[in-house]
Coordinates of C-alpha atoms in Angstrom, one line a residue:
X203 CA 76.7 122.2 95.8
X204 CA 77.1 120.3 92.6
X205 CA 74.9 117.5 91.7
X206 CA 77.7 114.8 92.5
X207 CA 78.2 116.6 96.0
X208 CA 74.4 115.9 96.4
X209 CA 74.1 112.6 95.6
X210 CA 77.0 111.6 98.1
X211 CA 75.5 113.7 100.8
X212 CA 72.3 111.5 100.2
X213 CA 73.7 108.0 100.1
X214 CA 75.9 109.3 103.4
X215 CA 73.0 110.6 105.5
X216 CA 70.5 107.1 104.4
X217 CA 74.2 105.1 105.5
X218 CA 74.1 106.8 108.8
X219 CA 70.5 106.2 109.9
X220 CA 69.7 102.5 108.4
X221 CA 73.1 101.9 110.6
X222 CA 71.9 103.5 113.7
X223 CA 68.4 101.9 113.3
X224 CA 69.3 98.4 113.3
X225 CA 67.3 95.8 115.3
X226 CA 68.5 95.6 118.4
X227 CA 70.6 99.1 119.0
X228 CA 69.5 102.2 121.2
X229 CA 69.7 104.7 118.5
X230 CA 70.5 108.5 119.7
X231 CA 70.5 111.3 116.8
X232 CA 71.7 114.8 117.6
X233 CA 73.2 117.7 116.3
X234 CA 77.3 117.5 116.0
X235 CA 79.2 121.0 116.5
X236 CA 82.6 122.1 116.2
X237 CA 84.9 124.4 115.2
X238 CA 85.8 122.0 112.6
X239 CA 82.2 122.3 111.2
X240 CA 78.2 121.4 111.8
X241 CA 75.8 118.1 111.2
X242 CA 74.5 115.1 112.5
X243 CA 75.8 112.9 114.8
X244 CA 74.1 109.1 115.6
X245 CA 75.2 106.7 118.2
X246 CA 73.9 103.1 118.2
X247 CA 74.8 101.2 121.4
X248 CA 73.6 97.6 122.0
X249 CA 72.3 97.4 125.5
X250 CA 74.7 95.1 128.1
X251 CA 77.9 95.6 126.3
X252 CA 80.4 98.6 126.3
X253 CA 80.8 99.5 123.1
X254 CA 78.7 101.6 120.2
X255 CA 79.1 103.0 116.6
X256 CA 79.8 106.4 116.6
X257 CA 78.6 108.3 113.2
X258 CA 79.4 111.7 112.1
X259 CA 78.2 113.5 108.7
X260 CA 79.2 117.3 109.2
X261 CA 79.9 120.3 106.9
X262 CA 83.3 120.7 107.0
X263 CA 84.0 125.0 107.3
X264 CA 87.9 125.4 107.2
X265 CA 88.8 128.7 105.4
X266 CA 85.2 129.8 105.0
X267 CA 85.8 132.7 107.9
X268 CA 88.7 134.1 106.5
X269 CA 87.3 133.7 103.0
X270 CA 89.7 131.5 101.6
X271 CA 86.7 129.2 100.4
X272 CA 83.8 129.5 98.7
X273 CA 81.8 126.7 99.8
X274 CA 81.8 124.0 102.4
X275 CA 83.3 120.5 102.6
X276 CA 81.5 117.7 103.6
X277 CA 82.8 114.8 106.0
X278 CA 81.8 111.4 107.2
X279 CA 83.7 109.6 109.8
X280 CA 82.8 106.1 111.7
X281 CA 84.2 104.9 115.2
X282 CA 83.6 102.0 116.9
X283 CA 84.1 103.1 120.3
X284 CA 84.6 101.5 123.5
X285 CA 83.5 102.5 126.9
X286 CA 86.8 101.6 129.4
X287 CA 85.1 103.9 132.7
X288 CA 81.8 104.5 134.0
X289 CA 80.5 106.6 136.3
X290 CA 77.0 107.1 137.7
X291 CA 76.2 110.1 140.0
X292 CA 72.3 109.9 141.1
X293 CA 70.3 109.6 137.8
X294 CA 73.4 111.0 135.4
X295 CA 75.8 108.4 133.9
X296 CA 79.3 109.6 132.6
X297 CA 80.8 107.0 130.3
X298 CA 84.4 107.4 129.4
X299 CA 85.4 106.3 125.9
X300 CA 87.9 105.7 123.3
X301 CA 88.0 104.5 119.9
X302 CA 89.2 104.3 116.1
X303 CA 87.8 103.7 112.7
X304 CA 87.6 105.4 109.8
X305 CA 86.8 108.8 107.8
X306 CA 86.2 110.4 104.3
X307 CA 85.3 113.5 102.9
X308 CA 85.5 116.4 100.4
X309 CA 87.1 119.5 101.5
X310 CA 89.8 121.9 101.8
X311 CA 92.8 121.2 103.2
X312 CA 95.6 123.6 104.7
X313 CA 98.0 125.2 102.5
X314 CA 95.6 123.4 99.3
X315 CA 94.6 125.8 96.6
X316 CA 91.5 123.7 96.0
X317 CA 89.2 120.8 97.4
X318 CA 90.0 117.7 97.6
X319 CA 89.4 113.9 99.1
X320 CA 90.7 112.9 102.2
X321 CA 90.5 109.2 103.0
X322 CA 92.1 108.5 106.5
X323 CA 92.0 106.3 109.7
X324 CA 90.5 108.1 112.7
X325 CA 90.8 107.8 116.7
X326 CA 88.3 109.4 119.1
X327 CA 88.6 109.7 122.6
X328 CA 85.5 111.6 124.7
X329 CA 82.9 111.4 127.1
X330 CA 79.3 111.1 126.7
X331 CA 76.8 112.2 129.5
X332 CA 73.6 110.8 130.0
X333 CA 70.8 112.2 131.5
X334 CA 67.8 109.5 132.5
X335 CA 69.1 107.9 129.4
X336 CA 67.0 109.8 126.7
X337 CA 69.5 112.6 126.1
X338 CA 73.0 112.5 126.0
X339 CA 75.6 115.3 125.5
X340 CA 78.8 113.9 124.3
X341 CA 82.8 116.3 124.4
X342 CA 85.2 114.6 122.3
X343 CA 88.4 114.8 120.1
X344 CA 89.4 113.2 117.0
X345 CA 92.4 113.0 114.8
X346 CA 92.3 112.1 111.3
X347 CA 95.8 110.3 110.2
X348 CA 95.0 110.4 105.8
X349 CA 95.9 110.7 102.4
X350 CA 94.8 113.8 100.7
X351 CA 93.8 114.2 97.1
X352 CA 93.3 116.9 94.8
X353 CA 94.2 118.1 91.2
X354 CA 96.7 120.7 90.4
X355 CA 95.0 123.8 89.2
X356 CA 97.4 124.5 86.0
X357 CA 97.2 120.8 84.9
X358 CA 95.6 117.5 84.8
X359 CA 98.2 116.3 87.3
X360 CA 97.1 114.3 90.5
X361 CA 98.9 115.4 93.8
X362 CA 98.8 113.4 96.8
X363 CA 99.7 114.5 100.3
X364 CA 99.2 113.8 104.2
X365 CA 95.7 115.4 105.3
X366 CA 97.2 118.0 107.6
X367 CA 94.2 119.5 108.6
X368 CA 92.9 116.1 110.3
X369 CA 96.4 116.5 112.8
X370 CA 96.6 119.9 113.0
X371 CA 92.8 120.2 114.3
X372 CA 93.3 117.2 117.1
X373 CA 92.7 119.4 120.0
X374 CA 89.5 120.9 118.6
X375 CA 86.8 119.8 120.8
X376 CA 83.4 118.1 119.4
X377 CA 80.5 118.5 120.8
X378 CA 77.0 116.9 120.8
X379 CA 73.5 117.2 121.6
X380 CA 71.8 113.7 121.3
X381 CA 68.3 112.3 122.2
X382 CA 67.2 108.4 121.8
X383 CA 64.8 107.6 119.2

């Protein structure tokens, strides 16, 4: 990872938690995985009303197990999601939720000879389970609708294309292990 791709992971990862930490939130922090990739995954919920901020830092792994990249992408994506069905069985609550916002990142994109930047609008639609309220387990999907950039390998030229990757990948489930700080 170069020095740039470190500093950005920083300034990501101290984005996510002084957002999930604000006052008056119930924080959760887990562990995100996918076949998309691995990370971190915070939820901040304000109690009474059904909505939360959904934030997702992960290591983006396309092409990695067939060796068609070297390295990992990273990715950061926000959602403001919003609960539209709940359902409580004994101590377990199931909350039913849907939501867009927004996503960025550095990776590899289908058919791309190289990495690039994706900037794109997300929507996420899931459910999160929780158990006594201290950990939840969240299954979701999300789609990433972007712009893809990256440089063309035999010149200085700038190509710009739809993120295919974020569509194509729609139906690969998300899931995460989160416990309340």
């Amino acid at each position: 990872m170069c020095p740039a791709q470190k500093i950005i992971s920083s300034v990501l990862c101290a984005l996510l938690l002084a957002g999930c930490l604000s006052c008056a939130a119930q924080p959760f922090l887990g562990l995100y995985n996918s076949t998309k990739g691995f990370g971190v995954n915070a939820i901040r919920s304000v109690p009474g009303q059904n909505e939360f901020d959904n934030y997702t830092l992960y290591a983006d792994i396309y092409g990695l197990p067939l060796g068609q990249s070297a390295a990992p992408g990273g990715f950061f994506s926000y959602t403001r999601d919003y609960i539209f069905r709940t359902i409580e069985i004994d101590e377990i609550v199931f909350d039913f939720y849907a939501g867009a916002g927004i996503s960025a990142g550095y990776v590899r994109d289908r058919e791309a000879e190289r990495m690039g930047g994706v900037f794109a609008l997300c929507g996420d639609v899931g459910v999160r389970v929780d158990f006594s309220r201290l950990i939840s387990i969240a299954l979701s999907f999300r789609t990433d609708l972007g712009l893809y950039i990256s440089k063309e390998p035999a010149s200085t030229a700038i190509l710009f294309s739809l993120y295919k990757n974020g569509l194509i990948r729609t139906l690969h489930p998300q899931i995460s292990i989160l416990f309340r700080l």
